[in-house]
CSV table of C-alpha atoms and ligand atoms in Angstrom, one decimal:
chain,number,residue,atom,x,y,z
A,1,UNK,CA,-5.8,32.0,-32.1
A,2,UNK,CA,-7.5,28.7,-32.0
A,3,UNK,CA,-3.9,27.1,-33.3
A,4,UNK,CA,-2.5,28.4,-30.5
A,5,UNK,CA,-5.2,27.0,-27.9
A,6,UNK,CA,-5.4,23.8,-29.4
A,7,UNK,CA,-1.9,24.1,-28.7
A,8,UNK,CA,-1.8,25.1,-25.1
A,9,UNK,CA,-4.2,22.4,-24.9
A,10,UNK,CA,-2.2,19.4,-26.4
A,11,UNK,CA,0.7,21.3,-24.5
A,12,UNK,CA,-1.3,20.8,-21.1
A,13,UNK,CA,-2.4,17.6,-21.9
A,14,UNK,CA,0.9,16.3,-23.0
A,15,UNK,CA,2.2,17.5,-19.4
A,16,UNK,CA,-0.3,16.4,-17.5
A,17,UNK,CA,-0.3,12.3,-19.4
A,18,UNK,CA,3.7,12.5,-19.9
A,19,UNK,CA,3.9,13.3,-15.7
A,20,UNK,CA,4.4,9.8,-14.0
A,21,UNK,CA,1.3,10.0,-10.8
A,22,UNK,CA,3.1,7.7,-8.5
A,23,UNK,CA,0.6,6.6,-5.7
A,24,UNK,CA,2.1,3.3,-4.6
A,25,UNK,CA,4.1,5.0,-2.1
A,26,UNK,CA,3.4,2.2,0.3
A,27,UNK,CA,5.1,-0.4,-1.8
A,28,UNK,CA,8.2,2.4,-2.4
A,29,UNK,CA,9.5,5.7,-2.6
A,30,UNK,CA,11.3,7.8,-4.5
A,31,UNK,CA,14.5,8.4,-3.4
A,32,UNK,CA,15.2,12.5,-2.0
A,33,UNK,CA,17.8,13.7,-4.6
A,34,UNK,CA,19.9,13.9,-1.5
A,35,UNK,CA,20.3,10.6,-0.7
A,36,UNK,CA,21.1,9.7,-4.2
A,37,UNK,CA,23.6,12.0,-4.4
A,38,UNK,CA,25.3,10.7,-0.7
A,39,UNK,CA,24.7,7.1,-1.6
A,40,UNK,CA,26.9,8.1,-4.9
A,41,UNK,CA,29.5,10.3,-2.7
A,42,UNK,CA,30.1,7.4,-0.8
A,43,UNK,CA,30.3,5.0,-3.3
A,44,UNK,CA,32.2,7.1,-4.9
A,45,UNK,CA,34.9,8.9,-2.5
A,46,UNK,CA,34.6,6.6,1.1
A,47,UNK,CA,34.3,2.3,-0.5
A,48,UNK,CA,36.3,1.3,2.5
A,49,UNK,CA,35.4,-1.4,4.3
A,50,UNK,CA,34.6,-0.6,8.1
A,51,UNK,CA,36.9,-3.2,9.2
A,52,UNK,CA,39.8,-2.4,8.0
A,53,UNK,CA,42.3,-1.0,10.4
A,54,UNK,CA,43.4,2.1,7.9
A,55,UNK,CA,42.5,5.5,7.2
A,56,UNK,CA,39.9,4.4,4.5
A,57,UNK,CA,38.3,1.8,7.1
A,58,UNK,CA,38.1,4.1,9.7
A,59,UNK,CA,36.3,6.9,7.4
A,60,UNK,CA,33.9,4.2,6.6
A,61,UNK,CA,33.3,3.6,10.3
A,62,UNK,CA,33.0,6.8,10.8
A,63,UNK,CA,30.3,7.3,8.3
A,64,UNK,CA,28.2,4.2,10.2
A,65,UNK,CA,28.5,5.6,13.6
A,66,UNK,CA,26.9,8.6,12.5
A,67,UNK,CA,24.4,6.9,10.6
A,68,UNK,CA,23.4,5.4,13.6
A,69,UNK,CA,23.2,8.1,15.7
A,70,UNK,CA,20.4,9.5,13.4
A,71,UNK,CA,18.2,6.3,13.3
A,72,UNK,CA,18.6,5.9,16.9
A,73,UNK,CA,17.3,9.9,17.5
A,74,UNK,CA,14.8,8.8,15.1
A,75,UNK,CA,13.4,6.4,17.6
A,76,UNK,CA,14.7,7.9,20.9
A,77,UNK,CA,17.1,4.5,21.4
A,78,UNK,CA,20.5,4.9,22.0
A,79,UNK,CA,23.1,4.6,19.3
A,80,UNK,CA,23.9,0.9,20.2
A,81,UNK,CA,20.3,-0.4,20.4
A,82,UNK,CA,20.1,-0.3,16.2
A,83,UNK,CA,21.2,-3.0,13.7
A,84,UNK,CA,21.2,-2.2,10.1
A,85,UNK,CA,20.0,-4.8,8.3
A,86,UNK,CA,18.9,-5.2,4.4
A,87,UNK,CA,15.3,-4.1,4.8
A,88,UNK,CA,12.3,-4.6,7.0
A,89,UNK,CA,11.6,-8.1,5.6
A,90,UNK,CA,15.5,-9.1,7.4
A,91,UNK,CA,14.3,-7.0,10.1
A,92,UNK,CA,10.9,-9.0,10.9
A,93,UNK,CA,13.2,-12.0,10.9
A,94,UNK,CA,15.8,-11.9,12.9
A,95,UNK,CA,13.4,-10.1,15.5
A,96,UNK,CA,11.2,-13.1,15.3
A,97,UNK,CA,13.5,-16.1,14.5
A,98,UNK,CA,16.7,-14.9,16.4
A,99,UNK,CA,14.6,-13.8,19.2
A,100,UNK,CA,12.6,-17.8,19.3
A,101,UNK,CA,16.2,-19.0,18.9
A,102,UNK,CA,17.6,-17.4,21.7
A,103,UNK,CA,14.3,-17.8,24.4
A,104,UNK,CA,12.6,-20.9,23.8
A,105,UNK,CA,13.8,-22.7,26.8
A,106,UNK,CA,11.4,-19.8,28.9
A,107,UNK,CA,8.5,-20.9,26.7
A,108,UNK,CA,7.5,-21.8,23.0
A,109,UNK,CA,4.1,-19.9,22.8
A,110,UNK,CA,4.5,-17.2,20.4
A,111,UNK,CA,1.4,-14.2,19.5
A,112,UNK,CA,0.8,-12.6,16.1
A,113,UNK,CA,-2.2,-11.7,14.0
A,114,UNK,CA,-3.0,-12.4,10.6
A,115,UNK,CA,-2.8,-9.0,8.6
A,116,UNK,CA,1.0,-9.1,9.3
A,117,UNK,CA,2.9,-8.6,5.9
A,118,UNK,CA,4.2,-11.9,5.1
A,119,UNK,CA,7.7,-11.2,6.3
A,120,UNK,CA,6.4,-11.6,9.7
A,121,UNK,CA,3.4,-14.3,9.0
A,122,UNK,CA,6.3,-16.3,6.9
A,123,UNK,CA,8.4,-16.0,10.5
A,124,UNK,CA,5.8,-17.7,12.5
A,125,UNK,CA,5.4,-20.0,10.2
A,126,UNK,CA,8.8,-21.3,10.0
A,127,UNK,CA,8.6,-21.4,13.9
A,128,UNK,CA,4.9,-23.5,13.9
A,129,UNK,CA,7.0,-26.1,12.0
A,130,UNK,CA,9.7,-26.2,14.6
A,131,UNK,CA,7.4,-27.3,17.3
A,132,UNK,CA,6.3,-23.7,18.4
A,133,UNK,CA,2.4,-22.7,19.5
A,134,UNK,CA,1.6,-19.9,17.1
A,135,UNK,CA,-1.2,-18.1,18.0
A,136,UNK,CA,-2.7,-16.1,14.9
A,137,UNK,CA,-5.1,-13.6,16.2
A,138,UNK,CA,-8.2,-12.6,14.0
A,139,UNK,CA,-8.6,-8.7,13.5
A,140,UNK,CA,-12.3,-7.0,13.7
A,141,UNK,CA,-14.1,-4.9,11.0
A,142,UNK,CA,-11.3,-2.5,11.2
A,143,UNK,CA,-8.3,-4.4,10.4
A,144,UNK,CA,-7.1,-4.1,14.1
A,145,UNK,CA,-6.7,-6.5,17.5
A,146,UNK,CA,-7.6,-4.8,21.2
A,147,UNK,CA,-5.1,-5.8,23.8
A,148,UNK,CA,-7.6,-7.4,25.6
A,149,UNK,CA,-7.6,-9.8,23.0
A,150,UNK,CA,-3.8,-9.8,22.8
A,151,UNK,CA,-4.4,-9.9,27.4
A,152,UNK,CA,-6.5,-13.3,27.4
A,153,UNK,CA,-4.0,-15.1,25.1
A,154,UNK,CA,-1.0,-14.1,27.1
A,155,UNK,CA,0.2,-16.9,29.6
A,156,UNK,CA,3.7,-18.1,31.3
A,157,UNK,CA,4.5,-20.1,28.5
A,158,UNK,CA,4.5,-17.0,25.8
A,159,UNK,CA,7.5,-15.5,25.1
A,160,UNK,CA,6.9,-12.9,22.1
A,161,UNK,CA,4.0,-10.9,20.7
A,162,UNK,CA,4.9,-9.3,17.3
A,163,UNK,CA,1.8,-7.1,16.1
A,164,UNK,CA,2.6,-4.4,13.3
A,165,UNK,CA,2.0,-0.4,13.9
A,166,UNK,CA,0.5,0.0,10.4
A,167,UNK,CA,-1.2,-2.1,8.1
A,168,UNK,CA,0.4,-1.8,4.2
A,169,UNK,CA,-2.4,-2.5,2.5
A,170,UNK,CA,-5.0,-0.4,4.7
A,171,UNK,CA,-3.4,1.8,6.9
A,172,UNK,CA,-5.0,0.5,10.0
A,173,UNK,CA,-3.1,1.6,13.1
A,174,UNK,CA,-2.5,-1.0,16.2
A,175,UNK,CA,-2.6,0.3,19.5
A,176,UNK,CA,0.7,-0.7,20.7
A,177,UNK,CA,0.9,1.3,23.3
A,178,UNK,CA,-1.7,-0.5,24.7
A,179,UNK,CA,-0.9,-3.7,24.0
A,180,UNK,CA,2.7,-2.8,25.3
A,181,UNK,CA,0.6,-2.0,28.6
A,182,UNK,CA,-0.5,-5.6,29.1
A,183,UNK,CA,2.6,-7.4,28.4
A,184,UNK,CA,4.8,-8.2,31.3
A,185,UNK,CA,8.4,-7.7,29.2
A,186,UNK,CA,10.1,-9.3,31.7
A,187,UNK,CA,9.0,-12.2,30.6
A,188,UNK,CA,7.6,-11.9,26.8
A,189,UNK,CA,9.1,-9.2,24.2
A,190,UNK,CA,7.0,-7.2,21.8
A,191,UNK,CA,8.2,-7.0,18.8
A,192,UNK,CA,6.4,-4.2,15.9
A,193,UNK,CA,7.0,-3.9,12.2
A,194,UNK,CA,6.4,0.0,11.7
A,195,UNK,CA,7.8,-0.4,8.4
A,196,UNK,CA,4.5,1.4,7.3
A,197,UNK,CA,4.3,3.9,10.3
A,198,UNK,CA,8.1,4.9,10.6
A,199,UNK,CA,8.2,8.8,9.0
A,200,UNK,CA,4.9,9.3,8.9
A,201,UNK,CA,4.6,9.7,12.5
A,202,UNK,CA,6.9,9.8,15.6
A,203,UNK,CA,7.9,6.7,17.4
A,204,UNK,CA,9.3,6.7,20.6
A,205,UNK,CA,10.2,2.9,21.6
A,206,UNK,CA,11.0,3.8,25.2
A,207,UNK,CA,7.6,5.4,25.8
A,208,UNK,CA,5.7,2.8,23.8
A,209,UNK,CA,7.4,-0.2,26.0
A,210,UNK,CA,8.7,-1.6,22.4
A,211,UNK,CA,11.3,-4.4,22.4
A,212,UNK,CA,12.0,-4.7,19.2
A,213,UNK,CA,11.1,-2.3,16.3
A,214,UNK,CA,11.5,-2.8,12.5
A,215,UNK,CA,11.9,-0.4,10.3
A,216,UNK,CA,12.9,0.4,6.4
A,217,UNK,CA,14.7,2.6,4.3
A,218,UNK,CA,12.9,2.7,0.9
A,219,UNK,CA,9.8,3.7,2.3
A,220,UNK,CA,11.0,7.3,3.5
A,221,UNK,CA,12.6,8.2,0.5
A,222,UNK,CA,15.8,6.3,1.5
A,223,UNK,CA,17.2,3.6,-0.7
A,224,UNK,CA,16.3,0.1,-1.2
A,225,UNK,CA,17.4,-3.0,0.7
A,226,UNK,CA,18.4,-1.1,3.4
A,227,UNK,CA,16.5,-1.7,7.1
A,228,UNK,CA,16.8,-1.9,10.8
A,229,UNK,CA,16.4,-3.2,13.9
A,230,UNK,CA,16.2,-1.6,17.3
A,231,UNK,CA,16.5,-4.0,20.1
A,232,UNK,CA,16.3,-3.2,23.4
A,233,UNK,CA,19.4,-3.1,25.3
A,234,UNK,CA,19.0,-6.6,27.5
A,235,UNK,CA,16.8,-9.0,24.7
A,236,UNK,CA,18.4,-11.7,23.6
A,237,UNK,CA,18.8,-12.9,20.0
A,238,UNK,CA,20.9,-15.5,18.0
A,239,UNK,CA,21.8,-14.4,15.3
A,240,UNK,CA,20.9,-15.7,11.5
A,241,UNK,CA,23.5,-14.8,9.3
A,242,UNK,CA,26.9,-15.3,11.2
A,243,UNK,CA,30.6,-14.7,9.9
A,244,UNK,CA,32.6,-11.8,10.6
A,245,UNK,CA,30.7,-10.4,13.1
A,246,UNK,CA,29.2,-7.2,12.2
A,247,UNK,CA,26.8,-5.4,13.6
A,248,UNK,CA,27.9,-6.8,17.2
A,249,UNK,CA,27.5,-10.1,16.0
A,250,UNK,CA,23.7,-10.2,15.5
A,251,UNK,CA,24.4,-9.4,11.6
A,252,UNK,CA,27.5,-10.7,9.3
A,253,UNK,CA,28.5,-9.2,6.4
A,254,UNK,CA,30.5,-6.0,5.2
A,255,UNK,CA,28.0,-3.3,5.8
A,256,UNK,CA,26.2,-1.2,3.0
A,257,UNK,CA,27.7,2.1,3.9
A,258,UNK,CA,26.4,3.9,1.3
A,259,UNK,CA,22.8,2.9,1.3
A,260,UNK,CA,23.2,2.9,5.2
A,261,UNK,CA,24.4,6.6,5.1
A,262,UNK,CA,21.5,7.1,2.6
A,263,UNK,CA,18.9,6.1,4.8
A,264,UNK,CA,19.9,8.5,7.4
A,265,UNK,CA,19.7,11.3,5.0
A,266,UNK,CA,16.1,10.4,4.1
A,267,UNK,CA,15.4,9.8,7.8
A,268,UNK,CA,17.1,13.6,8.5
A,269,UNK,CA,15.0,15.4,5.9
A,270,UNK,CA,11.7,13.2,6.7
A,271,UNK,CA,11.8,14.2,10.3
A,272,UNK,CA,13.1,17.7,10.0
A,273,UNK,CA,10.0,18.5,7.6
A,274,UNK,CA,7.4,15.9,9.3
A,275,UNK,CA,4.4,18.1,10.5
A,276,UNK,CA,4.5,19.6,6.5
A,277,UNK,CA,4.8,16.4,4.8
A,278,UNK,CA,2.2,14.7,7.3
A,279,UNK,CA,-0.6,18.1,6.7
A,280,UNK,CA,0.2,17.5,2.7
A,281,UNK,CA,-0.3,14.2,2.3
A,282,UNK,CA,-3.2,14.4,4.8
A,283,UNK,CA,-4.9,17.1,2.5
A,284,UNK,CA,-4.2,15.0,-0.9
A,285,UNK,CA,-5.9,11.8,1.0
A,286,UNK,CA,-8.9,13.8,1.8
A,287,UNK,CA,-9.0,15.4,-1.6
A,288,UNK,CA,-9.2,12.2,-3.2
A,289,UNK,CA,-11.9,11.1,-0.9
A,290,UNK,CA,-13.9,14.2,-1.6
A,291,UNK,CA,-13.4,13.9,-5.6
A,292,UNK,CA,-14.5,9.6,-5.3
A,293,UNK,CA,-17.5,10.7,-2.7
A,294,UNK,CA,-19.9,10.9,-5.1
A,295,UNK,CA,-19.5,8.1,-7.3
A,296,UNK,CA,-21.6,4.8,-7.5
A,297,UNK,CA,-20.5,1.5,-5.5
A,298,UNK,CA,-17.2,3.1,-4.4
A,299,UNK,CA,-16.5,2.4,-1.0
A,300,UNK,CA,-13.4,2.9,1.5
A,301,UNK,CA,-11.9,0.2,3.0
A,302,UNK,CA,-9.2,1.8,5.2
A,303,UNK,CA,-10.8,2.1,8.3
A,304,UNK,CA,-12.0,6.2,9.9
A,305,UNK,CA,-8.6,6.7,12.1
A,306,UNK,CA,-6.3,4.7,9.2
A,307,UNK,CA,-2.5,6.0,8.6
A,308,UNK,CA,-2.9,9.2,6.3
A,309,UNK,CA,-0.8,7.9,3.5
A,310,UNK,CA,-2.8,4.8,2.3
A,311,UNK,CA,-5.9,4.7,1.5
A,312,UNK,CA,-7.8,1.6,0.2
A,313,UNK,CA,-11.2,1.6,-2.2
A,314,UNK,CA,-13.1,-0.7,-3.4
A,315,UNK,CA,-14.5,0.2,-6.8
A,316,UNK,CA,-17.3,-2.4,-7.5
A,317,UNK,CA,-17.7,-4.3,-10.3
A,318,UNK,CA,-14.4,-3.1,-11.5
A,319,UNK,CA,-11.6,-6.1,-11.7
A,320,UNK,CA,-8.9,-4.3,-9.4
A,321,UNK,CA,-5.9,-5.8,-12.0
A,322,UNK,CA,-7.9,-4.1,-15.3
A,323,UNK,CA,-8.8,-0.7,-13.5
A,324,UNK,CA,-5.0,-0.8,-12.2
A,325,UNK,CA,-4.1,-1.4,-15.9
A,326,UNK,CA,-6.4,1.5,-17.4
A,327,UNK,CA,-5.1,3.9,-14.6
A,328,UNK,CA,-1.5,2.8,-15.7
A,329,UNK,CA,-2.1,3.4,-19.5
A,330,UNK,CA,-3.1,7.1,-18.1
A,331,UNK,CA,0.1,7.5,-16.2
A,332,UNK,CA,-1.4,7.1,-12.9
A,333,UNK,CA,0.6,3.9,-10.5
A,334,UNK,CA,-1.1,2.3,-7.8
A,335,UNK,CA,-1.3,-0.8,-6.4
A,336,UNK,CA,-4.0,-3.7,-6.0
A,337,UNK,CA,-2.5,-4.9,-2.6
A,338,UNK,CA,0.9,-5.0,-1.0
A,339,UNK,CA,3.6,-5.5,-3.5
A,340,UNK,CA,4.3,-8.8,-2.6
A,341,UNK,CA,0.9,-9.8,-2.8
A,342,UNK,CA,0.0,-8.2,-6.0
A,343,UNK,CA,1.1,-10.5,-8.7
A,344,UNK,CA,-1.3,-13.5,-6.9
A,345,UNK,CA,-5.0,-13.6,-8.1
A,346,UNK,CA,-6.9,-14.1,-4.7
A,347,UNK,CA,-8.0,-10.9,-3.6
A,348,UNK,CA,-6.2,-9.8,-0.3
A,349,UNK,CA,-6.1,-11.9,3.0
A,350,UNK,CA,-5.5,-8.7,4.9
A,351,UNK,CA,-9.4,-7.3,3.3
A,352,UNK,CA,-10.5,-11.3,4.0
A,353,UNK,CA,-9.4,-11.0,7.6
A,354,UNK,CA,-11.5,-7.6,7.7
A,355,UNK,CA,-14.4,-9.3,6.7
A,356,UNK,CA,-14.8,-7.6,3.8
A,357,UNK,CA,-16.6,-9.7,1.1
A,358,UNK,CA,-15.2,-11.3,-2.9
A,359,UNK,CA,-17.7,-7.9,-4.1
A,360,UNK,CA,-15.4,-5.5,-2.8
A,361,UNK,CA,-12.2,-7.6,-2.3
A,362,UNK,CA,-11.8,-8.3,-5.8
A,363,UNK,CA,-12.0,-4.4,-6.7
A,364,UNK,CA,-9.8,-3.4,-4.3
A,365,UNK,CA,-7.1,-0.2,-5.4
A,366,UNK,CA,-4.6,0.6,-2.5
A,367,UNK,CA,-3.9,4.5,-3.1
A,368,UNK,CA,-1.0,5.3,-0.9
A,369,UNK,CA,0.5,8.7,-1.2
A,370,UNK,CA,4.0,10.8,-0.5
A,371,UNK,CA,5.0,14.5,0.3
A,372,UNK,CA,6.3,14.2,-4.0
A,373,UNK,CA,2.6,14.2,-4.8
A,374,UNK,CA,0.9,17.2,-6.0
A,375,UNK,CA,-3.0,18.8,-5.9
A,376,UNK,CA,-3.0,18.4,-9.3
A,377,UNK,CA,-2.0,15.0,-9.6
A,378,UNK,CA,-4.8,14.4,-7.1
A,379,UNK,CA,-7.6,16.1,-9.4
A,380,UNK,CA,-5.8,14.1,-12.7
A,381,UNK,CA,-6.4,10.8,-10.8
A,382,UNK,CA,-10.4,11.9,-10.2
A,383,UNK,CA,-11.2,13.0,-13.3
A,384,UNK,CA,-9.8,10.1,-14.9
A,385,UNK,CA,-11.3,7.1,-12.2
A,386,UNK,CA,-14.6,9.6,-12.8
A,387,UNK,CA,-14.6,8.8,-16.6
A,388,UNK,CA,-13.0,5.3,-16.8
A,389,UNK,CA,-14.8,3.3,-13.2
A,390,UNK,CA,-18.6,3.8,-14.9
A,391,UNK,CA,-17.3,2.5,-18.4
A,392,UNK,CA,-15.6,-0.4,-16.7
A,393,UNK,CA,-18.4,-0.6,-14.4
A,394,UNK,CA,-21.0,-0.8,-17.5
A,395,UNK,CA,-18.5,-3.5,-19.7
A,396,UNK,CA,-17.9,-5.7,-16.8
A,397,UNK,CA,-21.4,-6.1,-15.2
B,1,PLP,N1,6.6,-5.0,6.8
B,1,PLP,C1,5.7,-4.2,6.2
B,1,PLP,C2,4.5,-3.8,7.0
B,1,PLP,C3,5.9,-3.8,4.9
B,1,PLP,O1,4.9,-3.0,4.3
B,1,PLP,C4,7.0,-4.2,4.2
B,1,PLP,C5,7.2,-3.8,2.8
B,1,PLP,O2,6.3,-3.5,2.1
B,1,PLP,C6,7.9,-5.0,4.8
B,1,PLP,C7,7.7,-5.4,6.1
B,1,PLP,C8,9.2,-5.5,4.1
B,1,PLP,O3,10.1,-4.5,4.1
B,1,PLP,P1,11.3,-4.5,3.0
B,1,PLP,O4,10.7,-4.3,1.7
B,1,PLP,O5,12.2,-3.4,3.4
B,1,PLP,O6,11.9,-5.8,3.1
């Protein structure tokens, strides 16, 4: 009898350690068995090249003109308003560059703010060094700019405001449709990286007033280094990568059709099942929250009305690197920032820009969740940050 429990014991133990928690779902996702097995099908049974005049071109072709048709519906644009593109990061650039490219004879005032993930900061930096007026707006305590802010900086000389929907490493959302409201588009575009909103919420870029829109495969379950664009029919951009022509021009090169036709899989099945996924991983944020509540010098840095997938704590007096390292060596994956950030040793510029302080900054875990993660995973992750944060807490002080 007691064999058998110790048993059932190792047994559940073993199952619980040897499951893999993944809760960095804002840096990527795992793929939906579907789209791994299209991406394969394609690779696989349809390799033409969507140029090529025959049969096998064609199917190819075919196969993108679909594809497109489902990001569009995704975003209620037509069909021909969407570029694919190799991931948000090409996105945010060609939106910014090729749009500066194209307009700066109207005016070379440009309007950002600086939580942007670096794709977009690294944009306007490129442009402040090729004689453009970059305007980097400050955020308040909760990670977001008003449009009156985003109002009194406007003038005839601005030609783009790019502000993000989401914030990766927070989750704080930015009222574009506000900020939409005070923009005269006539004369200056808005351009949004919803990388971190897109599937976790709808987006409708007529309704919004969006002019350009960026979005990304891998974080909805689609594969990697696959993006796009949506710009509205009437902006102007030059493009940055030129050859053969695809994409109407705006984007040479022989297009991914496989990973393409894999996004629009993981967009299909993320849309069709988007009010479950969104109450699940709305119930496992809040069941963390409630498990953490009660333990010393934890505190939440996402702000109240944050995206329900990422949430942000600041376990103090824990080294975020060494608590993300004990949490690994229990099977559990988070992240100490955005993925590109991670591997640099100053705590975050997005938590800096928040005001929040080196205390907190430097403990800072970014918890960000997907409809793959489980109840139970949830309760693992607070038992274990219940017995290992005081230890830590204790060694480090
Ligand atoms: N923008 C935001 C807000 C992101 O979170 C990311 C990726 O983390 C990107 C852009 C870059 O997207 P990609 O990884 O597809 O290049």
């Amino acid at each position: 009898m007691l064999f058998v429990k110790v048993c059932n014991f190792t047994l559940q133990f073993a199952e619980v350690f040897d499951m893999e928690i993944y809760l960095d779902n804002s840096a990527t996702t795992r793929p939906y068995t579907e789209v791994v097995d299209t991406v394969c099908d394609i690779m696989n049974n349809c390799y033409g090249n969507p140029s090529s005049l025959h049969r096998m071109g064609k199917s190819a072709e075919d196969i993108l003109t679909n594809a497109r048709e489902t990001i569009a519906s995704t975003v209620f644009c037509t069909p021909d308003e969407i570029y694919f593109t190799s991931g948000g990061t090409e996105s945010d650039n060609i939106a910014i560059l090729g749009y500066c490219l194209a307009n700066h004879k109207r005016g070379k005032k440009v309007i950002t703010q600086k939580t942007e993930h670096k794709a977009v900061l690294e944009s306007f930096s490129l442009l402040e060094k090729h004689g453009f007026e970059v305007v980097y707006l400050d955020v308040d305590e909760n990670g977001i700019v008003s449009s009156e802010k985003v109002k009194s900086n406007l003038d005839d000389k601005t030609i783009l405001v790019s502000i993000m929907a989401a914030n990766n490493e927070t989750g704080a959302i930015f009222p574009i449709d506000e900020i939409s409201s005070v923009i005269d588009h006539t004369k200056c575009a808005l351009h949004v990286d919803a990388v971190q909103l897109y599937g976790k919420e709808k987006i409708n870029v007529k309704r919004l007033g969006i002019d350009m829109l960026t979005i990304s495969s891998h974080k909805i379950h689609g594969p990697n280094g696959v993006g796009a664009l949506f710009v509205r029919k009437g902006v102007r951009i030059e493009p940055l990568c030129v050859g053969g022509g695809q994409e109407k021009g705006l984007r040479s090169g022989t297009e991914n059709v496989a990973s393409v036709c894999g996004f629009a899989t993981a967009a299909k099945i993320k849309f069709k099942n988007l009010d479950s996924s969104t109450a699940h991983i709305k119930g496992l944020r809040d069941r963390l929250i409630q498990g953490i509540s009660g333990m010393q010098n934890v505190v939440i840095n996402s702000p109240d009305n944050a995206l329900y997938s990422i949430l942000n704590v600041s376990f103090v007096g824990v080294r975020s690197e060494v608590l993300l390292h004990v949490l690994e060596s229990k099977g559990i994956y988070v992240s100490t920032g955005s993925a590109c950030n991670s591997k640099k040793s100053k705590f975050s510029y997005v938590l800096e820009n928040m005001g929040v302080g080196a205390d907190r900054g430097d403990s800072a875990i970014r918890f960000s969740f997907s409809e793959f993660n489980t109840e139970q995973e949830i309760d693992y992750c607070i038992d274990v940050l219940k017995k290992e944060v005081p230890i830590l807490q204790k060694i480090m002080r």
